[in-house]
PDB file of C-alpha atoms in Angstrom:
ATOM      1  CA  UNK A   1       2.700  -7.409   0.568  1.00  0.00           C
ATOM      2  CA  UNK A   2       4.623  -4.721   2.097  1.00  0.00           C
ATOM      3  CA  UNK A   3       7.846  -7.250   1.414  1.00  0.00           C
ATOM      4  CA  UNK A   4       6.719  -8.085  -1.487  1.00  0.00           C
ATOM      5  CA  UNK A   5       6.450  -4.434  -2.601  1.00  0.00           C
ATOM      6  CA  UNK A   6       9.502  -2.824  -1.051  1.00  0.00           C
ATOM      7  CA  UNK A   7      10.837  -5.879  -3.301  1.00  0.00           C
ATOM      8  CA  UNK A   8       9.549  -4.735  -6.414  1.00  0.00           C
ATOM      9  CA  UNK A   9      10.308  -1.269  -6.323  1.00  0.00           C
ATOM     10  CA  UNK A  10      13.794  -1.808  -5.024  1.00  0.00           C
ATOM     11  CA  UNK A  11      14.762  -4.103  -7.956  1.00  0.00           C
ATOM     12  CA  UNK A  12      13.212  -1.703 -10.797  1.00  0.00           C
ATOM     13  CA  UNK A  13      15.226   0.741  -9.193  1.00  0.00           C
ATOM     14  CA  UNK A  14      18.654  -1.298  -9.522  1.00  0.00           C
ATOM     15  CA  UNK A  15      17.297  -1.844 -13.214  1.00  0.00           C
ATOM     16  CA  UNK A  16      17.200   1.490 -14.327  1.00  0.00           C
ATOM     17  CA  UNK A  17      19.334   3.695 -11.989  1.00  0.00           C
ATOM     18  CA  UNK A  18      21.885   0.971 -10.848  1.00  0.00           C
ATOM     19  CA  UNK A  19      23.241   1.231  -7.367  1.00  0.00           C
ATOM     20  CA  UNK A  20      21.158   3.920  -6.060  1.00  0.00           C
ATOM     21  CA  UNK A  21      18.358   3.235  -3.035  1.00  0.00           C
ATOM     22  CA  UNK A  22      16.607   6.116  -2.555  1.00  0.00           C
ATOM     23  CA  UNK A  23      13.691   5.387  -3.927  1.00  0.00           C
ATOM     24  CA  UNK A  24      13.218   1.954  -2.278  1.00  0.00           C
ATOM     25  CA  UNK A  25      14.006   3.746   0.642  1.00  0.00           C
ATOM     26  CA  UNK A  26      11.244   5.988   0.780  1.00  0.00           C
ATOM     27  CA  UNK A  27       8.593   3.500  -0.211  1.00  0.00           C
ATOM     28  CA  UNK A  28      10.062   1.410   2.551  1.00  0.00           C
ATOM     29  CA  UNK A  29       9.566   4.184   5.219  1.00  0.00           C
ATOM     30  CA  UNK A  30       5.963   5.232   3.227  1.00  0.00           C
ATOM     31  CA  UNK A  31       4.717   2.405   2.956  1.00  0.00           C
ATOM     32  CA  UNK A  32       4.606   1.511   6.197  1.00  0.00           C
ATOM     33  CA  UNK A  33       3.601   4.802   7.524  1.00  0.00           C
ATOM     34  CA  UNK A  34       0.583   3.580   5.532  1.00  0.00           C
ATOM     35  CA  UNK A  35      -0.104   0.640   5.853  1.00  0.00           C
ATOM     36  CA  UNK A  36       1.031   0.264  10.465  1.00  0.00           C
ATOM     37  CA  UNK A  37      -1.844   2.968  10.592  1.00  0.00           C
ATOM     38  CA  UNK A  38      -2.856   3.489  14.053  1.00  0.00           C
ATOM     39  CA  UNK A  39      -6.849   2.681  14.286  1.00  0.00           C
ATOM     40  CA  UNK A  40      -8.525   2.424  17.283  1.00  0.00           C
ATOM     41  CA  UNK A  41      -7.433  -1.646  18.347  1.00  0.00           C
ATOM     42  CA  UNK A  42      -4.104  -0.483  17.753  1.00  0.00           C
ATOM     43  CA  UNK A  43      -4.924   2.543  20.188  1.00  0.00           C
ATOM     44  CA  UNK A  44      -6.347   0.177  22.527  1.00  0.00           C
ATOM     45  CA  UNK A  45      -2.590  -1.963  22.307  1.00  0.00           C
ATOM     46  CA  UNK A  46      -0.528   0.088  22.482  1.00  0.00           C
ATOM     47  CA  UNK A  47      -2.096   1.321  25.695  1.00  0.00           C
ATOM     48  CA  UNK A  48      -2.794  -2.102  27.675  1.00  0.00           C
ATOM     49  CA  UNK A  49       0.084  -4.728  25.550  1.00  0.00           C
ATOM     50  CA  UNK A  50       3.245  -1.941  25.082  1.00  0.00           C
ATOM     51  CA  UNK A  51       4.489  -1.212  28.953  1.00  0.00           C
ATOM     52  CA  UNK A  52       2.630   2.290  28.943  1.00  0.00           C
ATOM     53  CA  UNK A  53       1.047   1.000  32.349  1.00  0.00           C
ATOM     54  CA  UNK A  54       4.595   0.077  33.871  1.00  0.00           C
ATOM     55  CA  UNK A  55       6.394   3.576  32.458  1.00  0.00           C
ATOM     56  CA  UNK A  56       3.426   5.283  34.113  1.00  0.00           C
ATOM     57  CA  UNK A  57       3.904   3.308  37.636  1.00  0.00           C
ATOM     58  CA  UNK A  58       7.576   3.518  37.496  1.00  0.00           C
ATOM     59  CA  UNK A  59       7.174   7.785  36.805  1.00  0.00           C
ATOM     60  CA  UNK A  60       4.678   9.241  39.963  1.00  0.00           C
ATOM     61  CA  UNK A  61       3.875   8.189  43.085  1.00  0.00           C
ATOM     62  CA  UNK A  62       1.427   7.899  45.382  1.00  0.00           C
ATOM     63  CA  UNK A  63      -2.644   7.032  43.780  1.00  0.00           C
ATOM     64  CA  UNK A  64      -2.723   8.364  40.842  1.00  0.00           C
ATOM     65  CA  UNK A  65      -5.492   8.566  38.564  1.00  0.00           C
ATOM     66  CA  UNK A  66      -5.617   7.713  34.695  1.00  0.00           C
ATOM     67  CA  UNK A  67      -7.498   9.873  32.489  1.00  0.00           C
ATOM     68  CA  UNK A  68      -7.720   9.048  28.695  1.00  0.00           C
ATOM     69  CA  UNK A  69      -8.682  11.622  26.284  1.00  0.00           C
ATOM     70  CA  UNK A  70     -10.409  10.431  23.129  1.00  0.00           C
ATOM     71  CA  UNK A  71     -12.455  11.574  20.437  1.00  0.00           C
ATOM     72  CA  UNK A  72     -13.626   7.852  19.287  1.00  0.00           C
ATOM     73  CA  UNK A  73     -16.045   8.197  15.958  1.00  0.00           C
ATOM     74  CA  UNK A  74     -18.738   6.026  17.731  1.00  0.00           C
ATOM     75  CA  UNK A  75     -19.050   7.687  20.655  1.00  0.00           C
ATOM     76  CA  UNK A  76     -17.934  11.418  19.558  1.00  0.00           C
ATOM     77  CA  UNK A  77     -19.572  14.280  19.258  1.00  0.00           C
ATOM     78  CA  UNK A  78     -18.721  17.408  16.983  1.00  0.00           C
ATOM     79  CA  UNK A  79     -17.589  20.553  17.449  1.00  0.00           C
ATOM     80  CA  UNK A  80     -21.029  22.856  15.719  1.00  0.00           C
ATOM     81  CA  UNK A  81     -18.469  25.638  13.889  1.00  0.00           C
ATOM     82  CA  UNK A  82     -15.921  23.022  13.437  1.00  0.00           C
ATOM     83  CA  UNK A  83     -17.484  20.209  12.385  1.00  0.00           C
ATOM     84  CA  UNK A  84     -13.981  18.505  13.970  1.00  0.00           C
ATOM     85  CA  UNK A  85     -14.698  15.655  16.143  1.00  0.00           C
ATOM     86  CA  UNK A  86     -14.559  16.480  19.983  1.00  0.00           C
ATOM     87  CA  UNK A  87     -12.330  14.886  22.213  1.00  0.00           C
ATOM     88  CA  UNK A  88     -14.176  13.635  25.870  1.00  0.00           C
ATOM     89  CA  UNK A  89     -12.424  12.322  28.600  1.00  0.00           C
ATOM     90  CA  UNK A  90     -13.137   9.044  30.244  1.00  0.00           C
ATOM     91  CA  UNK A  91     -11.897   6.894  33.570  1.00  0.00           C
ATOM     92  CA  UNK A  92      -9.696   4.126  34.483  1.00  0.00           C
ATOM     93  CA  UNK A  93     -12.832   1.965  33.148  1.00  0.00           C
ATOM     94  CA  UNK A  94     -11.088   2.796  30.244  1.00  0.00           C
ATOM     95  CA  UNK A  95      -8.736  -0.213  30.390  1.00  0.00           C
ATOM     96  CA  UNK A  96     -10.983  -3.217  30.359  1.00  0.00           C
ATOM     97  CA  UNK A  97     -12.135  -1.993  27.322  1.00  0.00           C
ATOM     98  CA  UNK A  98      -9.373  -1.141  25.862  1.00  0.00           C
ATOM     99  CA  UNK A  99      -7.600  -4.799  26.934  1.00  0.00           C
ATOM    100  CA  UNK A 100     -11.070  -6.335  24.947  1.00  0.00           C
ATOM    101  CA  UNK A 101     -10.528  -4.079  22.280  1.00  0.00           C
ATOM    102  CA  UNK A 102      -7.044  -4.798  21.237  1.00  0.00           C
ATOM    103  CA  UNK A 103      -8.074  -8.608  21.090  1.00  0.00           C
ATOM    104  CA  UNK A 104     -10.770  -7.805  18.500  1.00  0.00           C
ATOM    105  CA  UNK A 105      -8.104  -6.558  16.314  1.00  0.00           C
ATOM    106  CA  UNK A 106      -8.615  -9.707  14.627  1.00  0.00           C
ATOM    107  CA  UNK A 107     -12.027  -7.957  13.593  1.00  0.00           C
ATOM    108  CA  UNK A 108      -9.893  -5.416  11.261  1.00  0.00           C
ATOM    109  CA  UNK A 109     -10.986  -5.538   7.468  1.00  0.00           C
ATOM    110  CA  UNK A 110     -13.256  -7.764   8.100  1.00  0.00           C
ATOM    111  CA  UNK A 111     -17.229  -7.333   7.870  1.00  0.00           C
ATOM    112  CA  UNK A 112     -17.437  -8.041  11.832  1.00  0.00           C
ATOM    113  CA  UNK A 113     -15.637  -4.339  12.056  1.00  0.00           C
ATOM    114  CA  UNK A 114     -17.260  -1.430  12.701  1.00  0.00           C
ATOM    115  CA  UNK A 115     -14.008   1.496  13.178  1.00  0.00           C
ATOM    116  CA  UNK A 116     -13.437   0.118   9.674  1.00  0.00           C
ATOM    117  CA  UNK A 117     -16.450   1.865   8.169  1.00  0.00           C
ATOM    118  CA  UNK A 118     -15.446   5.340   9.477  1.00  0.00           C
ATOM    119  CA  UNK A 119     -14.348   7.759   6.844  1.00  0.00           C
ATOM    120  CA  UNK A 120     -11.105   8.100   8.298  1.00  0.00           C
ATOM    121  CA  UNK A 121     -10.547   4.357   7.918  1.00  0.00           C
ATOM    122  CA  UNK A 122     -11.511   3.882   4.965  1.00  0.00           C
ATOM    123  CA  UNK A 123      -9.061   7.546   3.774  1.00  0.00           C
ATOM    124  CA  UNK A 124      -6.670   5.364   5.088  1.00  0.00           C
ATOM    125  CA  UNK A 125      -7.407   2.135   2.645  1.00  0.00           C
ATOM    126  CA  UNK A 126      -7.469   3.841   0.216  1.00  0.00           C
ATOM    127  CA  UNK A 127      -4.196   6.124   0.476  1.00  0.00           C
ATOM    128  CA  UNK A 128      -2.292   2.717   0.789  1.00  0.00           C
ATOM    129  CA  UNK A 129      -3.709   1.537  -2.745  1.00  0.00           C
ATOM    130  CA  UNK A 130      -3.282   5.114  -4.036  1.00  0.00           C
ATOM    131  CA  UNK A 131       0.743   5.174  -2.734  1.00  0.00           C
ATOM    132  CA  UNK A 132       0.513   1.782  -4.338  1.00  0.00           C
ATOM    133  CA  UNK A 133      -0.246   3.390  -7.822  1.00  0.00           C
ATOM    134  CA  UNK A 134       1.339   5.975  -7.195  1.00  0.00           C
ATOM    135  CA  UNK A 135       4.400   3.642  -7.235  1.00  0.00           C
ATOM    136  CA  UNK A 136       3.682   2.080 -10.140  1.00  0.00           C
ATOM    137  CA  UNK A 137       4.038   5.079 -12.229  1.00  0.00           C
ATOM    138  CA  UNK A 138       6.887   6.248 -10.988  1.00  0.00           C
ATOM    139  CA  UNK A 139       8.799   2.694 -11.289  1.00  0.00           C
ATOM    140  CA  UNK A 140       6.859   3.206 -15.264  1.00  0.00           C
ATOM    141  CA  UNK A 141       8.565   6.723 -15.564  1.00  0.00           C
ATOM    142  CA  UNK A 142      12.303   6.065 -14.022  1.00  0.00           C
ATOM    143  CA  UNK A 143      15.170   6.845 -15.099  1.00  0.00           C
ATOM    144  CA  UNK A 144      17.968   8.368 -13.995  1.00  0.00           C
ATOM    145  CA  UNK A 145      17.284  12.402 -14.546  1.00  0.00           C
ATOM    146  CA  UNK A 146      14.585  12.048 -12.312  1.00  0.00           C
ATOM    147  CA  UNK A 147      15.653   9.269 -10.070  1.00  0.00           C
ATOM    148  CA  UNK A 148      15.869  12.179  -7.005  1.00  0.00           C
ATOM    149  CA  UNK A 149      12.246  13.580  -8.384  1.00  0.00           C
ATOM    150  CA  UNK A 150      10.600   9.786  -7.832  1.00  0.00           C
ATOM    151  CA  UNK A 151      12.195   9.603  -4.981  1.00  0.00           C
ATOM    152  CA  UNK A 152      10.811  13.022  -3.511  1.00  0.00           C
ATOM    153  CA  UNK A 153       7.380  11.998  -5.115  1.00  0.00           C
ATOM    154  CA  UNK A 154       7.254   8.775  -2.750  1.00  0.00           C
ATOM    155  CA  UNK A 155       8.468  10.456  -0.118  1.00  0.00           C
ATOM    156  CA  UNK A 156       6.173  12.817   0.611  1.00  0.00           C
ATOM    157  CA  UNK A 157       3.753  10.425   2.611  1.00  0.00           C
ATOM    158  CA  UNK A 158       5.939  10.628   5.018  1.00  0.00           C
ATOM    159  CA  UNK A 159       4.279  13.960   5.582  1.00  0.00           C
ATOM    160  CA  UNK A 160       1.100  12.601   7.024  1.00  0.00           C
ATOM    161  CA  UNK A 161       0.765  12.759  10.372  1.00  0.00           C
ATOM    162  CA  UNK A 162      -2.150  13.302  12.954  1.00  0.00           C
ATOM    163  CA  UNK A 163      -5.870  11.751  13.024  1.00  0.00           C
ATOM    164  CA  UNK A 164      -9.123  13.230  12.680  1.00  0.00           C
ATOM    165  CA  UNK A 165      -9.464  16.297  11.158  1.00  0.00           C
ATOM    166  CA  UNK A 166      -5.489  17.062  11.657  1.00  0.00           C
ATOM    167  CA  UNK A 167      -4.920  14.692   9.249  1.00  0.00           C
ATOM    168  CA  UNK A 168      -7.363  14.902   6.689  1.00  0.00           C
ATOM    169  CA  UNK A 169      -5.898  18.516   5.912  1.00  0.00           C
ATOM    170  CA  UNK A 170      -1.992  16.669   6.609  1.00  0.00           C
ATOM    171  CA  UNK A 171      -3.654  14.720   3.407  1.00  0.00           C
ATOM    172  CA  UNK A 172      -4.938  17.340   1.765  1.00  0.00           C
ATOM    173  CA  UNK A 173      -1.550  18.941   1.189  1.00  0.00           C
ATOM    174  CA  UNK A 174       0.256  16.009   0.704  1.00  0.00           C
ATOM    175  CA  UNK A 175      -2.152  15.132  -2.063  1.00  0.00           C
ATOM    176  CA  UNK A 176      -1.839  18.845  -3.235  1.00  0.00           C
ATOM    177  CA  UNK A 177       2.152  19.125  -2.944  1.00  0.00           C
ATOM    178  CA  UNK A 178       2.151  14.988  -5.270  1.00  0.00           C
ATOM    179  CA  UNK A 179       0.054  16.386  -8.052  1.00  0.00           C
ATOM    180  CA  UNK A 180       2.366  19.236  -8.405  1.00  0.00           C
ATOM    181  CA  UNK A 181       5.918  17.196  -8.456  1.00  0.00           C
ATOM    182  CA  UNK A 182       3.475  14.179 -10.495  1.00  0.00           C
ATOM    183  CA  UNK A 183       2.791  17.267 -12.873  1.00  0.00           C
ATOM    184  CA  UNK A 184       7.037  17.531 -13.231  1.00  0.00           C
ATOM    185  CA  UNK A 185       7.781  13.995 -13.845  1.00  0.00           C
ATOM    186  CA  UNK A 186       5.277  13.867 -16.156  1.00  0.00           C
ATOM    187  CA  UNK A 187       6.238  16.465 -18.026  1.00  0.00           C
ATOM    188  CA  UNK A 188       9.800  16.791 -18.013  1.00  0.00           C
ATOM    189  CA  UNK A 189      12.156  20.235 -19.670  1.00  0.00           C
ATOM    190  CA  UNK A 190      13.125  19.319 -22.840  1.00  0.00           C
ATOM    191  CA  UNK A 191      16.521  19.261 -23.576  1.00  0.00           C
ATOM    192  CA  UNK A 192      19.084  22.284 -24.505  1.00  0.00           C
ATOM    193  CA  UNK A 193      19.387  20.494 -27.736  1.00  0.00           C
ATOM    194  CA  UNK A 194      15.647  20.650 -28.464  1.00  0.00           C
ATOM    195  CA  UNK A 195      14.959  24.016 -26.935  1.00  0.00           C
ATOM    196  CA  UNK A 196      17.505  25.230 -29.254  1.00  0.00           C
ATOM    197  CA  UNK A 197      15.603  24.511 -31.857  1.00  0.00           C
TER     198      UNK A 197
END
């Protein structure tokens, strides 16, 4: 799906703005960022299958104890003032849980995916669909004179960062900027000749 979308953008950009690739580059990076979000399965995999434990063992000598500071959507409690999930500290017993969770990644996106029902996961999947629709609009309107603006709009998704409420706030900022730039794209300035009339 990712490769097909990137090819689609690249091919359309080559036709509309020959020799340019800023839109394709922005779309490839942003689409990857949106599609490769770090859900609970991926976090578990990174802790257990990415060499994390080996790197820790290389950096610390003697006995040490791992503590994981997490804000799991299912087990987490919320701050009464802000409503945000609060991080809790979990001991080394989380490693076997992470190993199991990493193996359960096949459940991602199925009806058995308990994490997929959280507002954050639903928002992440929604963002992918919204971004695909955005790319289609950018391609439909693409011309040499608005190419830079289209690439700037396509790159906005790269500014989405964080997890939980931090990510929510980041998405809101990006969507506000996106709306302003899309308004410019949809209502281009009149040409000097028309303005003079």
